[in-house]
């Protein structure tokens, strides 16, 4: 009996070992897979168990957190949600995150290892760092000016500081309140369905995620290429261009909106936006140099992050001469985001140098200690400095006596370029009104702001819509806000 | 008067040649430790959830301490040679169970289970004390083997008269209390099996016919026991309580094997198990579902219906990892229904981690080992089989439910001994510990007290 009793002991010992081995399997070896299972709500519970860090504009948080008392405890709130939506994006318990909420999620949700003083120890004791804050480069006054300027219209504004690449304003209209998506439950699902079904696409970030044909504003790039390559050496010399201009190799004839473009100088052609002159200049520069210049400005770069990704602006690299002619006046396959056109204007204002734009100034712990600062961003020479000087002159002329007089600010030096881009099959689509510009205050050493404005207004007559009429006043308001505000002018 | 840890015998008693230490002082020290650990856990829950020590901490500690102390005194006076680990393990597991239930109560403010559980624990310890005080010799039970089996069958049949709760007819409700009579029947059946097998083991082992290399017993000795077993299992299948059914079957096979040493019994047992499994699987669709859940715990997630209980339980264990989240900081409440009873181990696994879970398993292992040790030391077959039976009940029950909630075997509803919410279960477990105390007292005391007993005419 004793022997068999010992067998029973061994049997029970085996049961114990089986339990221990299985517990180890689940709790150690399979633990990660179970933790990461999408049906396991623990990660969400931990994520929403503490208030999310804030996004700051001008030292003031534009976001907040609300204790809902539910299992997923804290919900995102927004101050001036629609105003900052293209920057903050949304942070939804149901639908994830977008834009800064997405790109800076590690800091905001407290999971970034930089936030904890002793990361390994904190992992060991399972301490969760409180969410850190993200300080943006936005200028509140410029953002508000751009938002008010676009009120009731469809369009976008991007403004950058030319010398640093700091983004001062990023507005898309129509906008939406991201707070409607913060929580979970049927109300949020309804908001989600409504916003996605809206024909005006309020959740589309037109400033960085939508590309438009840049139209005449692209002539800045073409002019830079022509001056850099030596095709044009004297701004005031006749350019030997016919009007209308027959596209090479075709019988299509290109005309101008303005009269008197035949054989004019580059200065005049730029001032009055002569398509024929710049189409011919583009062909004279050639595909290789046109592409090189466009890419130096930032075209054909799918990798730009500010820190969220920006849609790729394109300049077609394999084109025949006719296509190159159209591409050079911002048509055919040339497309640009408003932010890209702001970079073009900023390059002119900054002596030909392109600073990559960025939206985050620094990231801090909950207490305010800085954990990371956005250092000096990479630099690209888009054109020769002397070319930049001459282009500044051309752009200044546009505002003082050309199509962009609506952008003039008393006491400041302003340069700009209008654009009216036609699109659609046979130009049947509503044209887009463009304006790109830069401004330098009376006491500033360098230009303080570069802006790109696009207005797509479905209600206006085709004739009425024009860069100078619709877009330039918005650009002026944004530039005036930057020059007038201490944050923009004094830094 | 015998004092704790005393090594000095009364002056007039003859000094025994071999004397096992009684270790009552160690028992007391371990009980104090167990109570302190439980109170610490209780405070920890309060601190983690609300940032303050819960207001009832002192009362809880005092209550548990007094109960444990009275039990200790009963053991000291009436079972002085008993194994010193049994009572502290019982106190610690019961205290820990109360902490876990209290912790889960904080998530379900409308449904508080801890106060009721404390009342039942008190009743359990009272039963323990009464058993230790009144039952002076376990052999007394042998005389009541057939009373036990009749009582067990009545208890098993009783719930059929009451409405089903949560799909199983295993509860009876009297005056607001719900009782699970099958829990008590376990102990009674163990007593009966032990008594019957002790009396008939030679007939079972050495008569009967031989088929190939296996010895099968005659129908005359086998008849009664198989009848009883079939009855109990049949009742359980009717009541849809498969965990207990599995437990009875395992208990039956283990005791038969230990009593007779015949491998043939294992063969018969496994054959019966296979037949039973097929029959139950055929008769009961929800058993089939349990097996499916076990094989594919995440099937409901893939089907878009969200995680089922077992998946949630696995998530809880995984969230615990090596060291656990800490008491009060886990989310095992996501398991939902039965989180305080069948799935209580998931809370322990999540909040105490693999370290805490292993400690709990080892505590059970130690309890079982102490039972077997008493069985090995005893000389009378009934005592041996009783000790083995009681220890096996604990071992099998822990394995069935712990294996179920960790996905090792198909899940069958059953209470984790001492930890889980359930009054009948706690009372039964205290009865088991009381009987083990009694048996181990006999086992450890039989050598040293022989002369004394004979002198006092108590044999």
PDB file of C-alpha atoms in Angstrom, chain A residues 123-269:
ATOM      1  CA  UNK A 123       9.366  49.100 -16.295  1.00  0.00           C
ATOM      2  CA  UNK A 124      10.207  46.853 -13.397  1.00  0.00           C
ATOM      3  CA  UNK A 125       7.843  48.512 -10.939  1.00  0.00           C
ATOM      4  CA  UNK A 126       5.312  49.137 -13.737  1.00  0.00           C
ATOM      5  CA  UNK A 127       5.237  52.856 -13.072  1.00  0.00           C
ATOM      6  CA  UNK A 128       3.529  54.886 -15.772  1.00  0.00           C
ATOM      7  CA  UNK A 129       4.942  58.293 -16.523  1.00  0.00           C
ATOM      8  CA  UNK A 130       2.405  61.111 -16.679  1.00  0.00           C
ATOM      9  CA  UNK A 131       1.863  62.384 -20.198  1.00  0.00           C
ATOM     10  CA  UNK A 132       4.303  65.017 -21.406  1.00  0.00           C
ATOM     11  CA  UNK A 133       3.464  68.220 -23.240  1.00  0.00           C
ATOM     12  CA  UNK A 134       4.215  69.149 -26.825  1.00  0.00           C
ATOM     13  CA  UNK A 135       5.048  72.799 -27.471  1.00  0.00           C
ATOM     14  CA  UNK A 136       4.268  73.851 -31.026  1.00  0.00           C
ATOM     15  CA  UNK A 137       5.837  76.568 -33.150  1.00  0.00           C
ATOM     16  CA  UNK A 138       2.421  78.006 -34.050  1.00  0.00           C
ATOM     17  CA  UNK A 139       1.706  81.700 -33.754  1.00  0.00           C
ATOM     18  CA  UNK A 140      -1.762  82.017 -32.255  1.00  0.00           C
ATOM     19  CA  UNK A 141      -2.474  85.385 -33.935  1.00  0.00           C
ATOM     20  CA  UNK A 142      -1.421  84.116 -37.364  1.00  0.00           C
ATOM     21  CA  UNK A 143      -3.456  80.926 -36.950  1.00  0.00           C
ATOM     22  CA  UNK A 144      -6.542  82.926 -35.964  1.00  0.00           C
ATOM     23  CA  UNK A 145      -6.062  85.395 -38.802  1.00  0.00           C
ATOM     24  CA  UNK A 146      -5.812  82.575 -41.327  1.00  0.00           C
ATOM     25  CA  UNK A 147      -8.827  80.767 -39.871  1.00  0.00           C
ATOM     26  CA  UNK A 148     -10.958  83.911 -39.940  1.00  0.00           C
ATOM     27  CA  UNK A 149      -9.784  84.714 -43.448  1.00  0.00           C
ATOM     28  CA  UNK A 150     -10.960  81.339 -44.724  1.00  0.00           C
ATOM     29  CA  UNK A 151     -14.246  81.444 -42.825  1.00  0.00           C
ATOM     30  CA  UNK A 152     -17.053  80.087 -44.969  1.00  0.00           C
ATOM     31  CA  UNK A 153     -14.734  78.977 -47.758  1.00  0.00           C
ATOM     32  CA  UNK A 154     -12.810  75.922 -48.734  1.00  0.00           C
ATOM     33  CA  UNK A 155      -9.069  76.262 -48.688  1.00  0.00           C
ATOM     34  CA  UNK A 156      -5.910  76.198 -46.686  1.00  0.00           C
ATOM     35  CA  UNK A 157      -3.170  78.420 -45.322  1.00  0.00           C
ATOM     36  CA  UNK A 158       0.394  77.490 -44.418  1.00  0.00           C
ATOM     37  CA  UNK A 159       2.829  79.983 -42.936  1.00  0.00           C
ATOM     38  CA  UNK A 160       6.451  79.374 -42.005  1.00  0.00           C
ATOM     39  CA  UNK A 161       9.309  81.386 -40.593  1.00  0.00           C
ATOM     40  CA  UNK A 162      11.815  81.447 -43.495  1.00  0.00           C
ATOM     41  CA  UNK A 163      15.013  81.503 -41.434  1.00  0.00           C
ATOM     42  CA  UNK A 164      14.095  78.518 -39.223  1.00  0.00           C
ATOM     43  CA  UNK A 165      11.347  76.519 -40.875  1.00  0.00           C
ATOM     44  CA  UNK A 166       9.068  76.947 -37.870  1.00  0.00           C
ATOM     45  CA  UNK A 167       5.463  76.594 -38.975  1.00  0.00           C
ATOM     46  CA  UNK A 168       3.530  79.628 -37.776  1.00  0.00           C
ATOM     47  CA  UNK A 169       0.091  78.789 -39.102  1.00  0.00           C
ATOM     48  CA  UNK A 170      -1.535  75.701 -40.544  1.00  0.00           C
ATOM     49  CA  UNK A 171      -5.225  76.067 -41.307  1.00  0.00           C
ATOM     50  CA  UNK A 172      -7.639  74.014 -43.338  1.00  0.00           C
ATOM     51  CA  UNK A 173     -11.227  74.996 -44.016  1.00  0.00           C
ATOM     52  CA  UNK A 174     -13.873  73.831 -43.518  1.00  0.00           C
ATOM     53  CA  UNK A 175     -12.750  72.353 -40.234  1.00  0.00           C
ATOM     54  CA  UNK A 176     -14.364  70.259 -37.489  1.00  0.00           C
ATOM     55  CA  UNK A 177     -14.195  69.884 -33.740  1.00  0.00           C
ATOM     56  CA  UNK A 178     -12.026  66.853 -32.921  1.00  0.00           C
ATOM     57  CA  UNK A 179     -13.630  66.672 -29.473  1.00  0.00           C
ATOM     58  CA  UNK A 180     -16.625  65.061 -31.172  1.00  0.00           C
ATOM     59  CA  UNK A 181     -14.488  61.955 -31.711  1.00  0.00           C
ATOM     60  CA  UNK A 182     -12.712  61.807 -28.356  1.00  0.00           C
ATOM     61  CA  UNK A 183     -14.724  59.285 -26.409  1.00  0.00           C
ATOM     62  CA  UNK A 184     -16.432  56.083 -27.368  1.00  0.00           C
ATOM     63  CA  UNK A 185     -20.016  55.033 -27.790  1.00  0.00           C
ATOM     64  CA  UNK A 186     -22.854  55.740 -30.209  1.00  0.00           C
ATOM     65  CA  UNK A 187     -22.505  59.550 -30.173  1.00  0.00           C
ATOM     66  CA  UNK A 188     -18.899  59.283 -31.300  1.00  0.00           C
ATOM     67  CA  UNK A 189     -19.804  56.725 -33.941  1.00  0.00           C
ATOM     68  CA  UNK A 190     -22.455  59.104 -35.273  1.00  0.00           C
ATOM     69  CA  UNK A 191     -19.960  61.974 -35.404  1.00  0.00           C
ATOM     70  CA  UNK A 192     -17.498  59.743 -37.210  1.00  0.00           C
ATOM     71  CA  UNK A 193     -20.077  58.749 -39.804  1.00  0.00           C
ATOM     72  CA  UNK A 194     -21.226  62.325 -40.234  1.00  0.00           C
ATOM     73  CA  UNK A 195     -17.700  63.739 -40.687  1.00  0.00           C
ATOM     74  CA  UNK A 196     -16.692  61.016 -43.115  1.00  0.00           C
ATOM     75  CA  UNK A 197     -19.876  61.393 -45.112  1.00  0.00           C
ATOM     76  CA  UNK A 198     -19.616  65.178 -45.379  1.00  0.00           C
ATOM     77  CA  UNK A 199     -19.108  66.228 -49.005  1.00  0.00           C
ATOM     78  CA  UNK A 200     -16.886  69.135 -47.861  1.00  0.00           C
ATOM     79  CA  UNK A 201     -14.439  66.668 -46.230  1.00  0.00           C
ATOM     80  CA  UNK A 202     -13.847  68.639 -43.029  1.00  0.00           C
ATOM     81  CA  UNK A 203     -11.352  66.060 -41.746  1.00  0.00           C
ATOM     82  CA  UNK A 204      -9.118  66.506 -44.804  1.00  0.00           C
ATOM     83  CA  UNK A 205      -6.042  68.512 -43.842  1.00  0.00           C
ATOM     84  CA  UNK A 206      -5.830  70.637 -46.968  1.00  0.00           C
ATOM     85  CA  UNK A 207      -2.670  72.429 -45.852  1.00  0.00           C
ATOM     86  CA  UNK A 208      -0.471  69.332 -45.881  1.00  0.00           C
ATOM     87  CA  UNK A 209      -2.442  66.360 -47.172  1.00  0.00           C
ATOM     88  CA  UNK A 210      -4.011  67.819 -50.283  1.00  0.00           C
ATOM     89  CA  UNK A 211      -2.070  68.756 -53.413  1.00  0.00           C
ATOM     90  CA  UNK A 212      -3.326  71.369 -55.859  1.00  0.00           C
ATOM     91  CA  UNK A 213      -2.050  72.464 -59.243  1.00  0.00           C
ATOM     92  CA  UNK A 214       0.019  75.494 -58.166  1.00  0.00           C
ATOM     93  CA  UNK A 215      -0.625  77.428 -61.361  1.00  0.00           C
ATOM     94  CA  UNK A 216       1.139  80.725 -61.706  1.00  0.00           C
ATOM     95  CA  UNK A 217       2.677  80.559 -58.234  1.00  0.00           C
ATOM     96  CA  UNK A 218       4.976  77.905 -59.657  1.00  0.00           C
ATOM     97  CA  UNK A 219       6.498  80.595 -61.873  1.00  0.00           C
ATOM     98  CA  UNK A 220       8.672  81.453 -58.858  1.00  0.00           C
ATOM     99  CA  UNK A 221      10.341  78.067 -59.293  1.00  0.00           C
ATOM    100  CA  UNK A 222      10.607  78.423 -63.058  1.00  0.00           C
ATOM    101  CA  UNK A 223      12.081  81.915 -62.700  1.00  0.00           C
ATOM    102  CA  UNK A 224      14.626  80.607 -60.200  1.00  0.00           C
ATOM    103  CA  UNK A 225      15.622  77.834 -62.608  1.00  0.00           C
ATOM    104  CA  UNK A 226      15.901  80.258 -65.525  1.00  0.00           C
ATOM    105  CA  UNK A 227      18.064  82.699 -63.549  1.00  0.00           C
ATOM    106  CA  UNK A 228      20.224  79.974 -62.015  1.00  0.00           C
ATOM    107  CA  UNK A 229      20.868  78.248 -65.330  1.00  0.00           C
ATOM    108  CA  UNK A 230      21.688  81.509 -67.064  1.00  0.00           C
ATOM    109  CA  UNK A 231      18.796  81.329 -69.533  1.00  0.00           C
ATOM    110  CA  UNK A 232      17.849  84.774 -68.252  1.00  0.00           C
ATOM    111  CA  UNK A 233      20.642  87.082 -67.159  1.00  0.00           C
ATOM    112  CA  UNK A 234      18.934  90.450 -67.251  1.00  0.00           C
ATOM    113  CA  UNK A 235      15.528  90.880 -65.660  1.00  0.00           C
ATOM    114  CA  UNK A 236      14.692  93.751 -67.923  1.00  0.00           C
ATOM    115  CA  UNK A 237      15.871  92.292 -71.252  1.00  0.00           C
ATOM    116  CA  UNK A 238      13.214  91.076 -73.741  1.00  0.00           C
ATOM    117  CA  UNK A 239      12.724  87.349 -73.530  1.00  0.00           C
ATOM    118  CA  UNK A 240      12.005  86.822 -77.220  1.00  0.00           C
ATOM    119  CA  UNK A 241       8.730  84.979 -76.561  1.00  0.00           C
ATOM    120  CA  UNK A 242       5.676  84.974 -78.785  1.00  0.00           C
ATOM    121  CA  UNK A 243       2.126  85.346 -77.588  1.00  0.00           C
ATOM    122  CA  UNK A 244       0.237  83.142 -78.107  1.00  0.00           C
ATOM    123  CA  UNK A 245       2.891  80.449 -77.789  1.00  0.00           C
ATOM    124  CA  UNK A 246       2.561  77.214 -79.698  1.00  0.00           C
ATOM    125  CA  UNK A 247       3.623  74.318 -77.497  1.00  0.00           C
ATOM    126  CA  UNK A 248       6.669  72.612 -79.084  1.00  0.00           C
ATOM    127  CA  UNK A 249       5.787  69.589 -81.163  1.00  0.00           C
ATOM    128  CA  UNK A 250       2.047  70.313 -81.052  1.00  0.00           C
ATOM    129  CA  UNK A 251      -0.417  72.652 -82.608  1.00  0.00           C
ATOM    130  CA  UNK A 252      -1.837  73.663 -79.256  1.00  0.00           C
ATOM    131  CA  UNK A 253      -1.524  77.334 -78.686  1.00  0.00           C
ATOM    132  CA  UNK A 254      -1.060  78.770 -75.205  1.00  0.00           C
ATOM    133  CA  UNK A 255      -2.603  82.129 -74.426  1.00  0.00           C
ATOM    134  CA  UNK A 256      -2.498  84.637 -71.611  1.00  0.00           C
ATOM    135  CA  UNK A 257      -5.193  86.169 -69.431  1.00  0.00           C
ATOM    136  CA  UNK A 258      -3.352  89.459 -69.576  1.00  0.00           C
ATOM    137  CA  UNK A 259      -2.609  91.409 -72.734  1.00  0.00           C
ATOM    138  CA  UNK A 260       0.789  92.622 -73.855  1.00  0.00           C
ATOM    139  CA  UNK A 261       2.857  89.595 -73.025  1.00  0.00           C
ATOM    140  CA  UNK A 262       4.611  89.353 -76.339  1.00  0.00           C
ATOM    141  CA  UNK A 263       8.389  89.567 -76.026  1.00  0.00           C
ATOM    142  CA  UNK A 264       8.227  91.248 -72.615  1.00  0.00           C
ATOM    143  CA  UNK A 265      10.998  91.221 -70.019  1.00  0.00           C
ATOM    144  CA  UNK A 266      11.018  88.721 -67.216  1.00  0.00           C
ATOM    145  CA  UNK A 267      10.116  91.472 -64.731  1.00  0.00           C
ATOM    146  CA  UNK A 268       6.987  92.364 -66.657  1.00  0.00           C
ATOM    147  CA  UNK A 269       6.109  88.750 -67.332  1.00  0.00           C
TER     148      UNK A 269
END
